[in-house]
mmCIF file of C-alpha atoms and ligand atoms in Angstrom:
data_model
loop_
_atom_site.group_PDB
_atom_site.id
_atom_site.type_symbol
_atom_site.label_atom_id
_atom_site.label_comp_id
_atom_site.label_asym_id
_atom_site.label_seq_id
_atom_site.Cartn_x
_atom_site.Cartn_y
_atom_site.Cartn_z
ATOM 1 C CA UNK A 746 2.827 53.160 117.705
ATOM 2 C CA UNK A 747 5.752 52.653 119.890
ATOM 3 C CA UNK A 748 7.659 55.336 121.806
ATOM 4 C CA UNK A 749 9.723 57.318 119.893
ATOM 5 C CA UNK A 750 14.019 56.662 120.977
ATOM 6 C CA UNK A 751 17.372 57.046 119.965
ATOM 7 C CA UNK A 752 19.946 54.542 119.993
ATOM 8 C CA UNK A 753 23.084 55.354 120.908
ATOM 9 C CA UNK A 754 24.849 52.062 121.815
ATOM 10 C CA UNK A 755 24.671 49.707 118.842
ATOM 11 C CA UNK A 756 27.570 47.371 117.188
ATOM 12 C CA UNK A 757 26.038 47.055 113.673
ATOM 13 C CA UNK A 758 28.012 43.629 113.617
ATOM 14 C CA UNK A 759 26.036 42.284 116.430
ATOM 15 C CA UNK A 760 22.435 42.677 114.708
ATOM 16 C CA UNK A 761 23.349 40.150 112.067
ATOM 17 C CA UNK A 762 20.680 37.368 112.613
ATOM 18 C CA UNK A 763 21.228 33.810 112.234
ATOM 19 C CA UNK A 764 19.137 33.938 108.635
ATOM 20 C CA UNK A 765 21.152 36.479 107.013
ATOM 21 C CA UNK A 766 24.434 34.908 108.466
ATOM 22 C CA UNK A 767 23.167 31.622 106.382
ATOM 23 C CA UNK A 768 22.391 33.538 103.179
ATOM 24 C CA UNK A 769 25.480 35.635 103.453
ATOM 25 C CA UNK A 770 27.803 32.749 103.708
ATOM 26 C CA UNK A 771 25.890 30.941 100.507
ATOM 27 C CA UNK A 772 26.474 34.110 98.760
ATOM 28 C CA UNK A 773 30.470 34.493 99.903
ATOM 29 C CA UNK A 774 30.982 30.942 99.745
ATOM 30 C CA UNK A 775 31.807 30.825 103.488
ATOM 31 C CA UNK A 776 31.608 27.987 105.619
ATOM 32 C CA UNK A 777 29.946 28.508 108.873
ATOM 33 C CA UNK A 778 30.442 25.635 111.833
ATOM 34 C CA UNK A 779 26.927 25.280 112.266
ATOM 35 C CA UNK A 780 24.337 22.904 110.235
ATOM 36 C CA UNK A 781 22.057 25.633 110.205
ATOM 37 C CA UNK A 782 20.259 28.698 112.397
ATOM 38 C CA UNK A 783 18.627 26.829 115.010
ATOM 39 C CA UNK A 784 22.211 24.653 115.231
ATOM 40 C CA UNK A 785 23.578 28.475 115.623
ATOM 41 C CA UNK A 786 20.560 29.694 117.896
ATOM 42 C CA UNK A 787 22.023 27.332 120.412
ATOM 43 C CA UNK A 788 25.639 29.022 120.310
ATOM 44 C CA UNK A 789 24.120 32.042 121.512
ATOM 45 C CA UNK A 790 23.974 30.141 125.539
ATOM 46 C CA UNK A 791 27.147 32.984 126.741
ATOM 47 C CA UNK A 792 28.994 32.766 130.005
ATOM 48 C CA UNK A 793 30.456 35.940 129.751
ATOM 49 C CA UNK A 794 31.344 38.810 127.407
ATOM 50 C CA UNK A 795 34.756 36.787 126.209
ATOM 51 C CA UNK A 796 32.701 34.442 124.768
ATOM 52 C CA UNK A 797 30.070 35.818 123.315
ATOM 53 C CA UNK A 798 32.809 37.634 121.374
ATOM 54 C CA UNK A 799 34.054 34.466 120.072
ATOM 55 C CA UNK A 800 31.141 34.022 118.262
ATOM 56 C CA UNK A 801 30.519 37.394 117.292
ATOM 57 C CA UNK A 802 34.408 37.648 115.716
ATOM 58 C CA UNK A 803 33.450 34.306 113.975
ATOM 59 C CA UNK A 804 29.913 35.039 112.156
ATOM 60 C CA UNK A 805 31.607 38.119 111.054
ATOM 61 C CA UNK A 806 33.500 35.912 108.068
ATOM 62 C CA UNK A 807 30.562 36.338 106.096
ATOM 63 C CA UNK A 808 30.792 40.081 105.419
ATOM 64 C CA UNK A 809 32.453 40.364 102.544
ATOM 65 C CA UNK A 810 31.259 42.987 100.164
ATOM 66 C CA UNK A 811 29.889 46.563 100.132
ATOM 67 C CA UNK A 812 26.631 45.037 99.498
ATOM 68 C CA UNK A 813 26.868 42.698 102.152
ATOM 69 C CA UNK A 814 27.111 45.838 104.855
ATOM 70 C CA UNK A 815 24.524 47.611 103.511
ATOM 71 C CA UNK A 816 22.013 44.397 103.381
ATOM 72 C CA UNK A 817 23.292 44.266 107.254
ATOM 73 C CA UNK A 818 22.313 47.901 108.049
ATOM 74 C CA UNK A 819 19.431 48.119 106.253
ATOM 75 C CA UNK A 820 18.100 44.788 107.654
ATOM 76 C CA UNK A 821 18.957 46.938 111.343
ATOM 77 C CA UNK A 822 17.237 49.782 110.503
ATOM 78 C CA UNK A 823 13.845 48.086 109.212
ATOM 79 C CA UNK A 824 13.613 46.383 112.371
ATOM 80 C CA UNK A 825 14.402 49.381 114.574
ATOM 81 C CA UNK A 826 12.326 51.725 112.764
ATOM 82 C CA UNK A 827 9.808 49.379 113.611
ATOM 83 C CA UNK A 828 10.505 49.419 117.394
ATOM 84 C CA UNK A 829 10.270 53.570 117.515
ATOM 85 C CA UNK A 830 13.797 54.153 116.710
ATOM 86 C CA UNK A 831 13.844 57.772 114.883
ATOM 87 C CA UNK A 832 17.891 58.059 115.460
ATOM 88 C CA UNK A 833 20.644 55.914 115.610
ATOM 89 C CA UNK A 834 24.004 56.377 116.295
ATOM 90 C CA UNK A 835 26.000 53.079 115.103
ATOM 91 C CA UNK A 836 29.299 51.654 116.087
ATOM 92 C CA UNK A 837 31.296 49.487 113.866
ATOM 93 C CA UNK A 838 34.448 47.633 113.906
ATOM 94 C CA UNK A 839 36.883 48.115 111.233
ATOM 95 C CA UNK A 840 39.777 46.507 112.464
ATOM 96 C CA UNK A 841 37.731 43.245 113.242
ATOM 97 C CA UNK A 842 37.211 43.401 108.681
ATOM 98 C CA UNK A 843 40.495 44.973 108.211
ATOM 99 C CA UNK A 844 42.240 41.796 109.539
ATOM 100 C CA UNK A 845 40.557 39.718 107.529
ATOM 101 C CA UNK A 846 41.350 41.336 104.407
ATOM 102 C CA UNK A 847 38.106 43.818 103.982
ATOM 103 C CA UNK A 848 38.648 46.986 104.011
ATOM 104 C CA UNK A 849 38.055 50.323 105.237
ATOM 105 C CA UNK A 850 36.550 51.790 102.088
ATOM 106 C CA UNK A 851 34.287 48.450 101.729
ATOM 107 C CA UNK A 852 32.788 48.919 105.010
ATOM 108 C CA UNK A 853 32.248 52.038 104.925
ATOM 109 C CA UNK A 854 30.910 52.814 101.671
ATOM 110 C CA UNK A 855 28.868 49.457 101.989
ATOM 111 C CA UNK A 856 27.222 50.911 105.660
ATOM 112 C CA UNK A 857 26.358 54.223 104.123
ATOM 113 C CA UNK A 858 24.709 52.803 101.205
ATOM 114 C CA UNK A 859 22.298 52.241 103.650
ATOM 115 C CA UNK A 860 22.591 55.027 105.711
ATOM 116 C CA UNK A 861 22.604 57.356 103.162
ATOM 117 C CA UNK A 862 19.080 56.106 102.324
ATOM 118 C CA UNK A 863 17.880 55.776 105.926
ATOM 119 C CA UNK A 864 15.764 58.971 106.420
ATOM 120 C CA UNK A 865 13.645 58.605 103.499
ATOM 121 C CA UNK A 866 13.210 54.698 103.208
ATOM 122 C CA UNK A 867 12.762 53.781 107.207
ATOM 123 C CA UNK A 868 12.482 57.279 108.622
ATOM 124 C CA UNK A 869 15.966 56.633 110.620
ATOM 125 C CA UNK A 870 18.110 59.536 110.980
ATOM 126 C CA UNK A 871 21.888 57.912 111.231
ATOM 127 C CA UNK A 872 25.168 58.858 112.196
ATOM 128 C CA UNK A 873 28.444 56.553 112.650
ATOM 129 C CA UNK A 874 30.897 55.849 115.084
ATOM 130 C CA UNK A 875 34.209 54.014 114.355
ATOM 131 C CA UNK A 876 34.994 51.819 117.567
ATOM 132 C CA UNK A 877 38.995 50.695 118.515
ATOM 133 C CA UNK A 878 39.275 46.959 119.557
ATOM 134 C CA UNK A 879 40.577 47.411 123.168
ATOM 135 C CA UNK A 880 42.306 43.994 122.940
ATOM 136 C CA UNK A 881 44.360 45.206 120.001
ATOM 137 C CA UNK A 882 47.523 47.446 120.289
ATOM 138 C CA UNK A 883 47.576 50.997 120.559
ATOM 139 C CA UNK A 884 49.572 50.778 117.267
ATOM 140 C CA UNK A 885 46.700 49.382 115.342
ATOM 141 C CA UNK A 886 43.996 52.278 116.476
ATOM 142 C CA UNK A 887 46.192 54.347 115.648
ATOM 143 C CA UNK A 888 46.750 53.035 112.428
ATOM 144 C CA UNK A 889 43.010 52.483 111.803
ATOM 145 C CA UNK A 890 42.292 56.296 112.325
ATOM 146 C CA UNK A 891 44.782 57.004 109.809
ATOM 147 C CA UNK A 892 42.326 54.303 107.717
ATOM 148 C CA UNK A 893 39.636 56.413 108.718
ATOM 149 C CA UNK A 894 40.777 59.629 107.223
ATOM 150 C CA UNK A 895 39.649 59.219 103.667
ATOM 151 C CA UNK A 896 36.316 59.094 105.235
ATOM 152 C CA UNK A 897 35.561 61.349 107.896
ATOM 153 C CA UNK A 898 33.090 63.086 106.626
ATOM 154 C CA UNK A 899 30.609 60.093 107.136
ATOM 155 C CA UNK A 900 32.101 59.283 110.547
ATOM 156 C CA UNK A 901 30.851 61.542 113.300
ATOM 157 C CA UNK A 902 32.631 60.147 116.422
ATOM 158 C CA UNK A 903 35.248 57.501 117.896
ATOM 159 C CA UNK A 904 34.443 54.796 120.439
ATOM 160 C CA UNK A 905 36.299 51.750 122.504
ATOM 161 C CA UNK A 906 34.535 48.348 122.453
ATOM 162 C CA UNK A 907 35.509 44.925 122.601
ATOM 163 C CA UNK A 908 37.231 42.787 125.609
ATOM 164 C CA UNK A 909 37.120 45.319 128.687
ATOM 165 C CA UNK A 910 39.142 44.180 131.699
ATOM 166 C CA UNK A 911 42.655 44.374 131.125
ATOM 167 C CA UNK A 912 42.791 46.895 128.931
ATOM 168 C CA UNK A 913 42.371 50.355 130.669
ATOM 169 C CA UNK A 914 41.374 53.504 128.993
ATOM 170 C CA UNK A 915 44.911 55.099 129.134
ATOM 171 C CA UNK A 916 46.238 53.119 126.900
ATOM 172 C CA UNK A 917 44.289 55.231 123.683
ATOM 173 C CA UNK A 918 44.970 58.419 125.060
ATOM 174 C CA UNK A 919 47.181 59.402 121.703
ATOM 175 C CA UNK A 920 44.502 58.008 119.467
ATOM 176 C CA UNK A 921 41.756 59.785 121.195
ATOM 177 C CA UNK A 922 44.032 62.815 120.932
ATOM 178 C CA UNK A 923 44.314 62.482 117.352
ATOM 179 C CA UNK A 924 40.596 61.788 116.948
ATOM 180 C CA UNK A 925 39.586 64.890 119.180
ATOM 181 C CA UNK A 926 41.885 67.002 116.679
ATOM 182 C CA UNK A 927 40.111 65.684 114.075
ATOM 183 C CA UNK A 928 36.823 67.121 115.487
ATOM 184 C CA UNK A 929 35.378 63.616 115.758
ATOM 185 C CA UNK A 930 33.028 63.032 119.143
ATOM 186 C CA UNK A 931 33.911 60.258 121.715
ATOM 187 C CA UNK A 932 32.862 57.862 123.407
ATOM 188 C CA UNK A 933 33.713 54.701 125.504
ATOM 189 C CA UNK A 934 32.584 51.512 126.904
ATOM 190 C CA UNK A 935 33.506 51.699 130.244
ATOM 191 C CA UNK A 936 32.401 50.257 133.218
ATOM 192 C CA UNK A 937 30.396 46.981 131.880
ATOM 193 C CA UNK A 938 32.727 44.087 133.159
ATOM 194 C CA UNK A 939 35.497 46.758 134.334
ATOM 195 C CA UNK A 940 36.061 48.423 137.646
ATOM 196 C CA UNK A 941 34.828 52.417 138.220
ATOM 197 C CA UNK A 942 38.462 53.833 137.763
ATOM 198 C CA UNK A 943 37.783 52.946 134.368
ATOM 199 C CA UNK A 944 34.947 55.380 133.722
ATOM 200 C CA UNK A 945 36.768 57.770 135.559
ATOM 201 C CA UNK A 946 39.838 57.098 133.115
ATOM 202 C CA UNK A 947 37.395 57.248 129.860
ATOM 203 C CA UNK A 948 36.439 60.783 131.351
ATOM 204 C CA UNK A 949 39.481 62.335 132.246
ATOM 205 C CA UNK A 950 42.028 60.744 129.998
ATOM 206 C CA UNK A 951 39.911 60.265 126.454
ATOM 207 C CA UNK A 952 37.869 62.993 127.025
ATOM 208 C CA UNK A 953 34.635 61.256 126.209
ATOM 209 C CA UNK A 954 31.097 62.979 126.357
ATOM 210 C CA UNK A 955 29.244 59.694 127.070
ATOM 211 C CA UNK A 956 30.111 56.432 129.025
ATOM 212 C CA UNK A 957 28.985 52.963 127.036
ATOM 213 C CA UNK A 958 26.986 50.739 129.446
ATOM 214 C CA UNK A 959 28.758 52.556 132.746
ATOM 215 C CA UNK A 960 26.796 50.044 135.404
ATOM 216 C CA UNK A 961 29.797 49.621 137.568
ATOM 217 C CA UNK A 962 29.435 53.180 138.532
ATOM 218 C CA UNK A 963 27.193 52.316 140.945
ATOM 219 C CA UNK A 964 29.816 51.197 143.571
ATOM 220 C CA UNK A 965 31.561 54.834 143.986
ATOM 221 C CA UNK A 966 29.305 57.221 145.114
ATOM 222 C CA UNK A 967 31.894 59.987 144.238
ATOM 223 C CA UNK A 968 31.766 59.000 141.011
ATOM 224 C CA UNK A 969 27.855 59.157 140.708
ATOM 225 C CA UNK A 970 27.759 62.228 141.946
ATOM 226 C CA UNK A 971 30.313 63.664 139.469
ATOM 227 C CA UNK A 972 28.462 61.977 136.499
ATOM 228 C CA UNK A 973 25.140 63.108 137.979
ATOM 229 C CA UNK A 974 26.603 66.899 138.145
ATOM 230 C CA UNK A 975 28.296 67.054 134.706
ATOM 231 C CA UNK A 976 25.186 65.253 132.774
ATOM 232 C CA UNK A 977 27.124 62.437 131.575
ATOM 233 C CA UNK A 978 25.106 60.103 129.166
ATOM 234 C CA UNK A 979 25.255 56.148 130.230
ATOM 235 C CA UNK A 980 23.873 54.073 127.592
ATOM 236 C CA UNK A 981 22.804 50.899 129.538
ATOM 237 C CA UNK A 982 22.172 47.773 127.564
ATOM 238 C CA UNK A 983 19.590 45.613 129.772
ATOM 239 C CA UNK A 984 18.982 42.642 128.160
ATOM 240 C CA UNK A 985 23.000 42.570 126.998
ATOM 241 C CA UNK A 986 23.468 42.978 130.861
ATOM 242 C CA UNK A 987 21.617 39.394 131.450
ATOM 243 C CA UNK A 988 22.789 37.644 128.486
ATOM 244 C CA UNK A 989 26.363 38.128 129.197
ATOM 245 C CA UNK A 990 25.521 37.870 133.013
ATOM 246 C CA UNK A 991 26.772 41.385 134.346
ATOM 247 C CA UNK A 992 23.406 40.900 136.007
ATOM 248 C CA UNK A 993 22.241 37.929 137.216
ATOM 249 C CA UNK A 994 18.449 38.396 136.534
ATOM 250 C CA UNK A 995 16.844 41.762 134.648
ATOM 251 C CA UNK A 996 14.502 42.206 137.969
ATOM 252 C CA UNK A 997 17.995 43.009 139.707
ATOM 253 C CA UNK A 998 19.357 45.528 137.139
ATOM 254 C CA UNK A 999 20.561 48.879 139.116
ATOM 255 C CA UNK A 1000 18.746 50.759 136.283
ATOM 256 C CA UNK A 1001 15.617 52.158 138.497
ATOM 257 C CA UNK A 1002 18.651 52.879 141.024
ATOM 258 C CA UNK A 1003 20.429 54.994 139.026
ATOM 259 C CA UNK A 1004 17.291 57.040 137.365
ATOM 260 C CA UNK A 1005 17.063 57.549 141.137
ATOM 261 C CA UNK A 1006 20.357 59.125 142.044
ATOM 262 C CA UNK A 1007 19.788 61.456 139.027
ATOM 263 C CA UNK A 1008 21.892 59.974 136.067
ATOM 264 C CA UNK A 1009 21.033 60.378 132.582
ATOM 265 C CA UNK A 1010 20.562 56.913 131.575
ATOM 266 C CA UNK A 1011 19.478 55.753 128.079
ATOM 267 C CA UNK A 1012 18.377 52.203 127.281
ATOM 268 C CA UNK A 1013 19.623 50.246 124.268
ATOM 269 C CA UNK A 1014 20.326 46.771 122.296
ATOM 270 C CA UNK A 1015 24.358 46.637 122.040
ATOM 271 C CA UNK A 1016 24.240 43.588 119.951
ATOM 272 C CA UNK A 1017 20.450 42.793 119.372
ATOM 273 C CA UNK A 1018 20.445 39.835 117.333
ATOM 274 C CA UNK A 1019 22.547 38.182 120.304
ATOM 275 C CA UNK A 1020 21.023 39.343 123.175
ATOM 276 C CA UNK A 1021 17.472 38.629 122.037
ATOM 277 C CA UNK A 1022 15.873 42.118 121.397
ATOM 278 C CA UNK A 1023 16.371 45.000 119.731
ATOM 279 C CA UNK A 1024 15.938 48.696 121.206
ATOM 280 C CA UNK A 1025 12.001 48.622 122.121
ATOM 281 C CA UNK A 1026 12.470 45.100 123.391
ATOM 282 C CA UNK A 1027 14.369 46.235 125.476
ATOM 283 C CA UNK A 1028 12.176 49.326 126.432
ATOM 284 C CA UNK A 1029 9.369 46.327 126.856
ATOM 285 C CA UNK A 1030 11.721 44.176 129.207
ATOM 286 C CA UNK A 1031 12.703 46.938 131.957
ATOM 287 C CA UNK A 1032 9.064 47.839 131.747
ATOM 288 C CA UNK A 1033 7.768 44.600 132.696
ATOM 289 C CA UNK A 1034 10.498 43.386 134.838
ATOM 290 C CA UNK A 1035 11.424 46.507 136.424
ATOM 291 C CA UNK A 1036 7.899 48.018 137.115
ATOM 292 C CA UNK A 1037 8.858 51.412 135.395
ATOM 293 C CA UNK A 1038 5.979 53.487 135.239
ATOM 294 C CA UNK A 1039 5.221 55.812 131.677
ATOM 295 C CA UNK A 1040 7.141 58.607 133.078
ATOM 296 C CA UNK A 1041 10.121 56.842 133.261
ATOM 297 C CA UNK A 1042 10.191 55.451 130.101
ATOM 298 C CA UNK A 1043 9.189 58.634 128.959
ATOM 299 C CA UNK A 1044 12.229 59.825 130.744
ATOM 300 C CA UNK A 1045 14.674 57.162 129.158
ATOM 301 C CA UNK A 1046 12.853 58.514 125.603
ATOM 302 C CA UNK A 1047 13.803 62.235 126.271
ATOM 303 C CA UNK A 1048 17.032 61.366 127.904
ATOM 304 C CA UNK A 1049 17.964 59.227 124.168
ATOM 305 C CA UNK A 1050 17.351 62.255 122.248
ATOM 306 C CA UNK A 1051 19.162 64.591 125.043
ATOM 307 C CA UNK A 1052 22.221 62.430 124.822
ATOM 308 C CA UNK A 1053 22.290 62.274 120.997
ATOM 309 C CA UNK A 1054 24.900 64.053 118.955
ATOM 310 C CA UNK A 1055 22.441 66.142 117.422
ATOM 311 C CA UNK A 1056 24.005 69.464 117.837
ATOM 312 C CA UNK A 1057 24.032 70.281 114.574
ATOM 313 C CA UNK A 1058 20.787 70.105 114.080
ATOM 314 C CA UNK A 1059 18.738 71.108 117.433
ATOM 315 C CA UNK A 1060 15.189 71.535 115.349
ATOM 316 C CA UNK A 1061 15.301 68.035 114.611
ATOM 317 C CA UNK A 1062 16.505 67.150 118.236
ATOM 318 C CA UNK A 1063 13.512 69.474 119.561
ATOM 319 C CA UNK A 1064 11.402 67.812 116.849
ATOM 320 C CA UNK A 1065 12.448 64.334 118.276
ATOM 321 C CA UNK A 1066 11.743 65.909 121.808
ATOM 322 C CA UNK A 1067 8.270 67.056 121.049
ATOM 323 C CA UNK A 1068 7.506 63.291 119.917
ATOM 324 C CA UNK A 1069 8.305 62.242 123.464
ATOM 325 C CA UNK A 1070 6.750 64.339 125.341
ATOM 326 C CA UNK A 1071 2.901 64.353 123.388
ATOM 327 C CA UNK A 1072 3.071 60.363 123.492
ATOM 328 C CA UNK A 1073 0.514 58.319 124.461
ATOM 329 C CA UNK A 1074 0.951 54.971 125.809
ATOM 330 C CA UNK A 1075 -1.420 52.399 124.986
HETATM 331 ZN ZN1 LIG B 846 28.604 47.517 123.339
#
């Protein structure tokens, strides 16, 4: 049995695999540039983040149809059940459907056919967060919100993803505003390919409660001290980290550095299906590569379920929590 974990920091777009890509786009009709999945496999060689969203933007063509997002999701949440997952908190990107002509409603209903279903056919307990494209306009966030409202009752929090540098926090400080209003939670990526002012920015200007990936924090001291005092949640995507080469090997990723100095650092798959592994790969990977002893997974485990938006429910989060701590590892 595999340690139980929640994920926090997961783009349901990025766990479609190269097989279902295929047999979505014979379904849709879609052409896809690529003879077939190994053809594709080979794609998946990234210099950076810019182009591994190039691909990602691209295999997205085949999601068409409500049933299309929930073969997606529950497709993700069969294979992290399997890994130990027992909560997930998943991102996805409307504006990336809405410009191609899909829209809100499909994508949303279509996810939480799934997730509607998730405790009681994979034992996942679910929430979802509605990311802004950082590269877009203010405008459009905005004007995806306002999307949003019609279904906010299945939509527990807003995040940023998508191209970093370039494209500060500050600039979604209204539509964080209006989301915080709305009683929705937040969150940011922050801190992956941009500088530390940008976590600072995520904290200060959008109010968020956790930092997505937040590895850059690591060069102002100030700043982990401040994240280490207030309990922020970083949710650190190893094997993401190597793929898109934010770390140049996974033996030199900071993570054992920062459980050091004291921050409350998760571990999670970002876009799994791209980054070769899904959340307890990526528990397996620091384990081996890193040298992190039971405790500290054990640590990362508790720290998942510490950082989760469970408030609403703190029997199942202590429930969760009581997993983690009467584990055994094999
Ligand atoms: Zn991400």
């Amino acid at each position: 049995m595999p340690l139980p974990k929640a994920e926090l920091h997961l783009h349901i777009e990025g766990t479609l695999e190269p097989e279902l890509a295929f047999e979505l786009a014979a379904r849709n009709g879609v052409e896809l540039p690529y003879a077939d999945t190994e053809e594709l496999r080979k794609a998946y060689d990234f210099e950076d983040l810019q182009s591994f969203l190039n691909l990602y933007y691209e295999l997205m063509a085949v999601l068409r149809t409500e049933r299309d997002f929930e073969d997606l999701a529950n497709a993700y949440l069969a294979r992290a059940a399997a890994q130990g997952v027992r909560h997930a908190e998943i991102f996805f990107d409307p504006q990336a459907h809405i410009a191609r002509g899909v829209e809100m409603g499909t994508v949303v209903d279509g996810l939480w056919r799934a997730l509607g279903g998730s405790e009681a056919r994979h034992g996942v307990s679910t929430q979802l967060i509605l990311c802004f494209l950082r590269d877009e306009s203010a405008e459009s966030a905005l004007r995806t919100l306002e999307a949003a409202k019609p279904y906010l009752d299945r939509i527990a929090g807003v995040g940023l993803d998508s191209a970093e540098v370039g494209h500060p926090p500050v600039k979604f400080r209204e539509v964080y505003e209006a989301a915080a209003a709305l009683g929705l939670r937040r969150v940011a990526h922050a801190g992956e390919e941009g500088p530390p002012e940008y976590i600072v920015e995520a904290l200060d200007v959008l109010g968020v409660e956790r930092i997505d990936h937040g590895l850059r924090c690591m060069e102002s001291l100030e700043l982990v001290e401040r994240l280490v005092r207030d309990r922020v949640p970083l949710t650190l995507c190893p094997l993401s980290n190597v793929r898109l080469r934010t770390v140049d090997v996974l033996a030199d990723h900071p993570l054992p550095a920062m459980l050091d100095a004291g921050l409350l650092c998760t571990v999670n798959s970002d876009d799994p299906a791209y980054f070769g592994g899904y959340a307890g790969d990526n528990f397996d990977a620091v384990r081996s590569a890193l040298g992190l002893g039971e405790e500290r997974l054990r640590e990362l485990a508790r720290n998942s379920f510490l950082a989760s938006f469970l408030e609403h429910d703190e029997e199942r989060r202590q429930r969760y929590l009581d997993e983690v701590e009467s584990y055994e590892f094999s």
